[in-house]
Amino acid sequence: MTLRLIGVPTSAGAYGIGQEQAPTALRAAGLINALGPDIDDAGDLTPTPFAPDPTSPTAQNLDTVLAVAHNVRHAVSTAVTANDIPLVIGGDCTITLGVVAGVLDHQPDATVAYFDGDTDLSTPATTRSGILDAMGIAHLLNIDGANQHLATVGATTPLLSGDHLALIGFEDRDLTDDHRTLLDDRGVSLFPAEQLREDPDDTLDRIVDTLGDRPRIVHFDLDAVDSIDCPLAEFPHFNTGVTLDTATQILTRLCDTENLAAVVITETNPLHDPDNLYLPRLVNTISSAVRPYTR
């Protein structure tokens, strides 16, 4: 199987501009060379930068985010049809909805390893900011208050069953009792950052055992990394998460399966790296994780 690189230059679901520049910046930092000559570079989708949306204050830029998700679904579905593994470079977290939808079009039993510093359970009914980037899991699971246009971007509703989802890398102390109950009731597996910091090897063994041999979609949000070590994430997470070196270990293990269905990298903001100190490190992380598929 061949990796197909799909750039999704969007910050429409985010807090401001910058993430739409990530696919270009990562290419400039050496991503294509690091991935090797066999990579199928499908180029980028249409850029969609963030702009404040007073017409939809509790779901900002909903129409644009929804259009991007549908376009990502089509690009991913096309790659899977060709027996390729999509490597999707975002872009804000909302692109993962399209990635999951595109994979599930062909592999309805796929699981999602959601390696992220947040649980993304806000909804338009509970948000203050209206930023859809913080609502990905809410819409994957179609919890109460989710926007029904976004929650139905795929072939099924909910798009994903809770027992096909592992949340990895969030801070356990940030999870409210109500959200913990909701996730427990849906059968979602929880692996907080505290466990990854204390014993990454054992935690990864348990994650891989939980996900099993089903097709696997791997989502990686840069805010799972401590911003003191690597400040690339759109929304900084200081003194939380793991180092980028540990994140590389985690991402590599999550991708180490014969049934890898897709990988999506989100929340990279090149504006946070004016001296190009950290983008090459992220290139190394991505290329290390998918190296078995580039030979």
Short mmCIF file of C-alpha atoms in Angstrom, two decimals:
data_model
loop_
_atom_site.label_atom_id
_atom_site.label_comp_id
_atom_site.label_asym_id
_atom_site.label_seq_id
_atom_site.Cartn_x
_atom_site.Cartn_y
_atom_site.Cartn_z
CA MET A 1 0.00 0.00 0.00
CA THR A 2 1.13 3.54 -0.80
CA LEU A 3 0.83 6.60 1.40
CA ARG A 4 -1.17 9.38 -0.23
CA LEU A 5 -0.38 12.81 1.16
CA ILE A 6 -3.42 15.10 1.26
CA GLY A 7 -2.94 18.68 2.44
CA VAL A 8 -5.92 20.39 4.05
CA PRO A 9 -4.96 24.06 4.50
CA THR A 10 -7.78 25.23 6.75
CA SER A 11 -8.14 27.20 9.94
CA ALA A 12 -11.87 27.82 9.44
CA GLY A 13 -12.74 25.86 12.57
CA ALA A 14 -10.02 27.44 14.70
CA TYR A 15 -9.37 30.58 16.75
CA GLY A 16 -7.41 32.52 14.13
CA ILE A 17 -5.23 32.25 11.06
CA GLY A 18 -2.07 30.16 10.69
CA GLN A 19 -3.04 26.51 10.45
CA GLU A 20 -3.99 26.92 6.81
CA GLN A 21 -0.27 27.45 6.17
CA ALA A 22 0.80 24.12 7.72
CA PRO A 23 0.82 21.84 4.64
CA THR A 24 3.01 24.29 2.71
CA ALA A 25 5.27 24.91 5.71
CA LEU A 26 5.78 21.20 6.38
CA ARG A 27 6.65 20.58 2.74
CA ALA A 28 9.17 23.44 2.93
CA ALA A 29 10.59 21.88 6.10
CA GLY A 30 11.40 18.68 4.19
CA LEU A 31 8.32 16.47 4.62
CA ILE A 32 8.30 15.06 1.09
CA ASN A 33 12.00 14.15 1.18
CA ALA A 34 11.57 12.62 4.63
CA LEU A 35 8.68 10.46 3.42
CA GLY A 36 10.67 9.19 0.45
CA PRO A 37 10.19 8.85 -3.30
CA ASP A 38 7.26 6.44 -3.14
CA ILE A 39 4.88 8.92 -1.50
CA ASP A 40 1.87 9.89 -3.62
CA ASP A 41 1.53 13.64 -3.09
CA ALA A 42 -2.05 14.55 -4.00
CA GLY A 43 -1.46 18.24 -3.29
CA ASP A 44 -3.67 20.49 -1.21
CA LEU A 45 -7.37 21.21 -1.06
CA THR A 46 -8.54 24.81 -1.38
CA PRO A 47 -7.20 27.05 1.44
CA THR A 48 -9.84 28.25 3.91
CA PRO A 49 -8.45 30.68 6.52
CA PHE A 50 -10.32 31.62 9.67
CA ALA A 51 -12.46 34.73 9.86
CA PRO A 52 -14.81 35.73 12.69
CA ASP A 53 -18.38 34.78 11.85
CA PRO A 54 -20.97 36.97 13.57
CA THR A 55 -23.75 35.27 11.62
CA SER A 56 -23.17 31.97 13.46
CA PRO A 57 -21.68 32.82 16.88
CA THR A 58 -22.12 29.36 18.44
CA ALA A 59 -20.79 27.47 15.41
CA GLN A 60 -18.41 29.85 13.67
CA ASN A 61 -17.76 29.27 9.96
CA LEU A 62 -20.07 26.26 10.01
CA ASP A 63 -20.74 26.29 6.27
CA THR A 64 -17.02 26.45 5.45
CA VAL A 65 -16.09 23.79 8.01
CA LEU A 66 -18.84 21.55 6.65
CA ALA A 67 -17.69 22.05 3.06
CA VAL A 68 -14.09 21.23 4.01
CA ALA A 69 -15.23 18.09 5.84
CA HIS A 70 -17.12 16.89 2.76
CA ASN A 71 -14.12 17.63 0.52
CA VAL A 72 -11.82 15.73 2.89
CA ARG A 73 -14.25 12.82 2.94
CA HIS A 74 -14.16 12.67 -0.85
CA ALA A 75 -10.34 12.89 -1.02
CA VAL A 76 -9.90 10.21 1.64
CA SER A 77 -12.53 7.93 0.12
CA THR A 78 -10.81 8.23 -3.26
CA ALA A 79 -7.47 7.29 -1.69
CA VAL A 80 -8.92 4.27 0.11
CA THR A 81 -10.61 3.13 -3.12
CA ALA A 82 -7.15 3.13 -4.73
CA ASN A 83 -5.82 0.99 -1.85
CA ASP A 84 -3.74 3.91 -0.56
CA ILE A 85 -3.33 5.02 3.05
CA PRO A 86 -4.30 8.69 3.39
CA LEU A 87 -1.80 10.84 5.31
CA VAL A 88 -3.83 13.98 5.87
CA ILE A 89 -1.97 17.13 6.92
CA GLY A 90 -4.10 19.89 8.40
CA GLY A 91 -5.35 22.16 9.30
CA ASP A 92 -7.59 22.33 12.34
CA CYS A 93 -9.17 19.37 14.12
CA THR A 94 -12.48 19.52 12.28
CA ILE A 95 -10.85 17.86 9.26
CA THR A 96 -10.83 14.59 11.20
CA LEU A 97 -14.61 14.37 10.75
CA GLY A 98 -14.03 14.14 7.00
CA VAL A 99 -11.19 11.66 7.40
CA VAL A 100 -13.31 9.34 9.54
CA ALA A 101 -16.26 9.64 7.17
CA GLY A 102 -14.09 8.84 4.14
CA VAL A 103 -12.55 5.75 5.74
CA LEU A 104 -15.87 4.47 7.07
CA ASP A 105 -17.31 4.60 3.56
CA HIS A 106 -15.16 1.54 2.88
CA GLN A 107 -14.17 0.15 6.30
CA PRO A 108 -17.20 0.53 8.57
CA ASP A 109 -15.52 -1.30 11.46
CA ALA A 110 -12.63 1.17 11.69
CA THR A 111 -11.46 2.47 15.05
CA VAL A 112 -10.11 5.91 15.92
CA ALA A 113 -7.03 6.48 18.09
CA TYR A 114 -7.59 10.14 19.04
CA PHE A 115 -4.25 11.40 20.36
CA ASP A 116 -5.16 14.90 21.48
CA GLY A 117 -4.61 17.23 24.42
CA ASP A 118 -8.36 17.82 24.70
CA THR A 119 -11.49 15.69 24.61
CA ASP A 120 -13.24 18.10 22.20
CA LEU A 121 -16.67 17.62 23.73
CA SER A 122 -17.99 21.18 23.48
CA THR A 123 -21.12 21.68 21.40
CA PRO A 124 -22.88 24.72 19.94
CA ALA A 125 -25.26 24.39 22.90
CA THR A 126 -22.50 24.62 25.53
CA THR A 127 -19.79 26.74 23.89
CA ARG A 128 -18.90 30.34 24.63
CA SER A 129 -16.49 30.78 21.70
CA GLY A 130 -18.37 28.94 18.97
CA ILE A 131 -15.09 27.46 17.77
CA LEU A 132 -15.87 24.15 16.07
CA ASP A 133 -12.28 22.98 16.51
CA ALA A 134 -13.18 22.16 20.13
CA MET A 135 -16.19 20.03 19.15
CA GLY A 136 -14.79 17.15 17.09
CA ILE A 137 -15.60 14.25 19.40
CA ALA A 138 -19.01 15.73 20.21
CA HIS A 139 -19.86 15.53 16.52
CA LEU A 140 -18.24 12.14 15.88
CA LEU A 141 -20.44 10.70 18.65
CA ASN A 142 -23.42 12.99 17.94
CA ILE A 143 -23.93 13.89 21.58
CA ASP A 144 -26.78 16.14 22.73
CA GLY A 145 -26.33 19.65 21.40
CA ALA A 146 -24.23 18.67 18.37
CA ASN A 147 -24.92 20.48 15.12
CA GLN A 148 -26.81 18.00 12.96
CA HIS A 149 -25.31 19.15 9.68
CA LEU A 150 -21.80 18.43 10.98
CA ALA A 151 -22.77 15.29 12.90
CA THR A 152 -24.20 13.76 9.72
CA VAL A 153 -21.21 14.39 7.44
CA GLY A 154 -20.75 10.63 7.01
CA ALA A 155 -22.89 7.70 5.96
CA THR A 156 -24.10 6.84 9.48
CA THR A 157 -25.30 8.76 12.52
CA PRO A 158 -23.54 8.77 14.87
CA LEU A 159 -20.53 8.71 12.61
CA LEU A 160 -18.60 6.61 15.13
CA SER A 161 -19.66 4.18 17.84
CA GLY A 162 -18.07 4.92 21.21
CA ASP A 163 -16.60 1.44 21.52
CA HIS A 164 -14.56 2.20 18.37
CA LEU A 165 -12.90 5.23 19.94
CA ALA A 166 -9.90 5.67 22.25
CA LEU A 167 -9.18 9.13 23.66
CA ILE A 168 -5.45 9.44 24.29
CA GLY A 169 -3.40 12.26 25.80
CA PHE A 170 -5.95 14.56 27.47
CA GLU A 171 -5.43 15.70 31.06
CA ASP A 172 -7.61 13.59 33.34
CA ARG A 173 -8.17 16.48 35.73
CA ASP A 174 -9.76 18.47 32.89
CA LEU A 175 -12.49 15.88 32.28
CA THR A 176 -15.74 16.87 33.96
CA ASP A 177 -17.86 14.31 35.81
CA ASP A 178 -20.66 14.74 33.27
CA HIS A 179 -18.32 14.16 30.34
CA ARG A 180 -16.76 11.15 32.07
CA THR A 181 -20.19 9.63 32.53
CA LEU A 182 -21.13 10.35 28.92
CA LEU A 183 -17.97 8.70 27.61
CA ASP A 184 -18.35 5.71 29.93
CA ASP A 185 -21.94 5.24 28.80
CA ARG A 186 -20.80 5.29 25.15
CA GLY A 187 -18.04 2.75 25.79
CA VAL A 188 -15.20 5.12 24.91
CA SER A 189 -11.76 4.01 26.15
CA LEU A 190 -9.79 6.65 28.07
CA PHE A 191 -6.00 6.93 28.28
CA PRO A 192 -5.11 10.29 29.86
CA ALA A 193 -1.76 12.01 29.59
CA GLU A 194 -0.93 11.18 33.20
CA GLN A 195 -0.72 7.49 32.24
CA LEU A 196 1.45 8.25 29.21
CA ARG A 197 3.87 10.27 31.32
CA GLU A 198 4.10 7.65 34.07
CA ASP A 199 4.47 4.53 31.91
CA PRO A 200 4.18 5.08 28.16
CA ASP A 201 5.08 1.51 27.22
CA ASP A 202 2.44 -0.11 29.41
CA THR A 203 -0.16 2.46 28.39
CA LEU A 204 0.56 1.90 24.71
CA ASP A 205 0.27 -1.87 25.20
CA ARG A 206 -3.21 -1.34 26.67
CA ILE A 207 -4.22 1.09 23.93
CA VAL A 208 -3.16 -1.28 21.16
CA ASP A 209 -4.91 -4.17 22.89
CA THR A 210 -8.09 -2.11 23.16
CA LEU A 211 -8.05 -1.08 19.50
CA GLY A 212 -7.34 -4.62 18.34
CA ASP A 213 -6.82 -5.67 14.74
CA ARG A 214 -9.61 -3.60 13.22
CA PRO A 215 -8.79 -0.88 10.68
CA ARG A 216 -7.26 2.07 12.57
CA ILE A 217 -7.47 5.80 11.97
CA VAL A 218 -4.82 7.73 13.90
CA HIS A 219 -5.51 11.36 14.80
CA PHE A 220 -2.66 13.46 16.21
CA ASP A 221 -3.22 16.98 17.50
CA LEU A 222 -0.08 18.97 18.35
CA ASP A 223 -1.72 20.19 21.54
CA ALA A 224 -1.05 16.76 23.03
CA VAL A 225 2.55 17.99 23.25
CA ASP A 226 3.77 20.27 26.03
CA SER A 227 4.11 23.70 24.40
CA ILE A 228 7.25 24.37 26.44
CA ASP A 229 8.94 21.58 24.47
CA CYS A 230 7.29 22.33 21.12
CA PRO A 231 5.06 25.41 20.70
CA LEU A 232 3.57 24.55 17.31
CA ALA A 233 0.03 23.88 18.51
CA GLU A 234 -2.63 26.42 17.60
CA PHE A 235 -3.86 26.56 21.20
CA PRO A 236 -0.90 26.34 23.60
CA HIS A 237 -0.88 23.66 26.30
CA PHE A 238 1.91 24.56 28.72
CA ASN A 239 3.09 22.08 31.38
CA THR A 240 0.68 19.41 30.17
CA GLY A 241 0.83 16.54 27.73
CA VAL A 242 4.07 14.85 26.72
CA THR A 243 7.30 15.87 25.03
CA LEU A 244 7.50 15.69 21.25
CA ASP A 245 9.97 12.80 21.58
CA THR A 246 7.42 10.85 23.62
CA ALA A 247 4.68 11.84 21.18
CA THR A 248 6.83 10.42 18.37
CA GLN A 249 7.07 7.14 20.26
CA ILE A 250 3.30 7.10 20.81
CA LEU A 251 2.41 8.02 17.23
CA THR A 252 4.82 5.44 15.85
CA ARG A 253 3.28 2.71 17.97
CA LEU A 254 -0.26 3.73 17.07
CA CYS A 255 0.63 3.55 13.37
CA ASP A 256 2.36 0.19 13.75
CA THR A 257 -0.47 -1.99 12.50
CA GLU A 258 -1.10 -3.96 9.33
CA ASN A 259 -4.54 -2.38 9.30
CA LEU A 260 -3.59 1.30 9.28
CA ALA A 261 -6.49 3.06 7.55
CA ALA A 262 -5.47 6.74 7.75
CA VAL A 263 -3.31 9.21 9.66
CA VAL A 264 -4.32 12.82 10.26
CA ILE A 265 -2.05 15.52 11.70
CA THR A 266 -3.79 18.61 13.04
CA GLU A 267 -3.30 21.94 14.83
CA THR A 268 0.13 22.86 13.44
CA ASN A 269 0.50 26.65 13.32
CA PRO A 270 3.70 27.66 11.50
CA LEU A 271 3.30 31.24 12.75
CA HIS A 272 4.46 29.89 16.12
CA ASP A 273 7.81 28.91 14.59
CA PRO A 274 9.26 32.01 12.88
CA ASP A 275 12.83 30.65 13.12
CA ASN A 276 11.94 27.19 11.74
CA LEU A 277 13.19 25.42 14.87
CA TYR A 278 10.25 23.09 15.44
CA LEU A 279 8.75 22.27 12.04
CA PRO A 280 11.74 20.03 11.15
CA ARG A 281 11.19 18.16 14.42
CA LEU A 282 7.55 17.59 13.50
CA VAL A 283 8.63 16.37 10.05
CA ASN A 284 10.79 13.80 11.83
CA THR A 285 7.87 12.76 14.03
CA ILE A 286 5.54 12.24 11.08
CA SER A 287 8.08 10.45 8.90
CA SER A 288 9.19 8.21 11.77
CA ALA A 289 5.62 7.16 12.51
CA VAL A 290 4.78 6.16 8.93
CA ARG A 291 8.23 4.93 7.86
CA PRO A 292 7.11 1.29 7.40
CA TYR A 293 4.70 2.50 4.71
CA THR A 294 7.29 4.53 2.77
CA ARG A 295 9.65 1.72 1.89
#
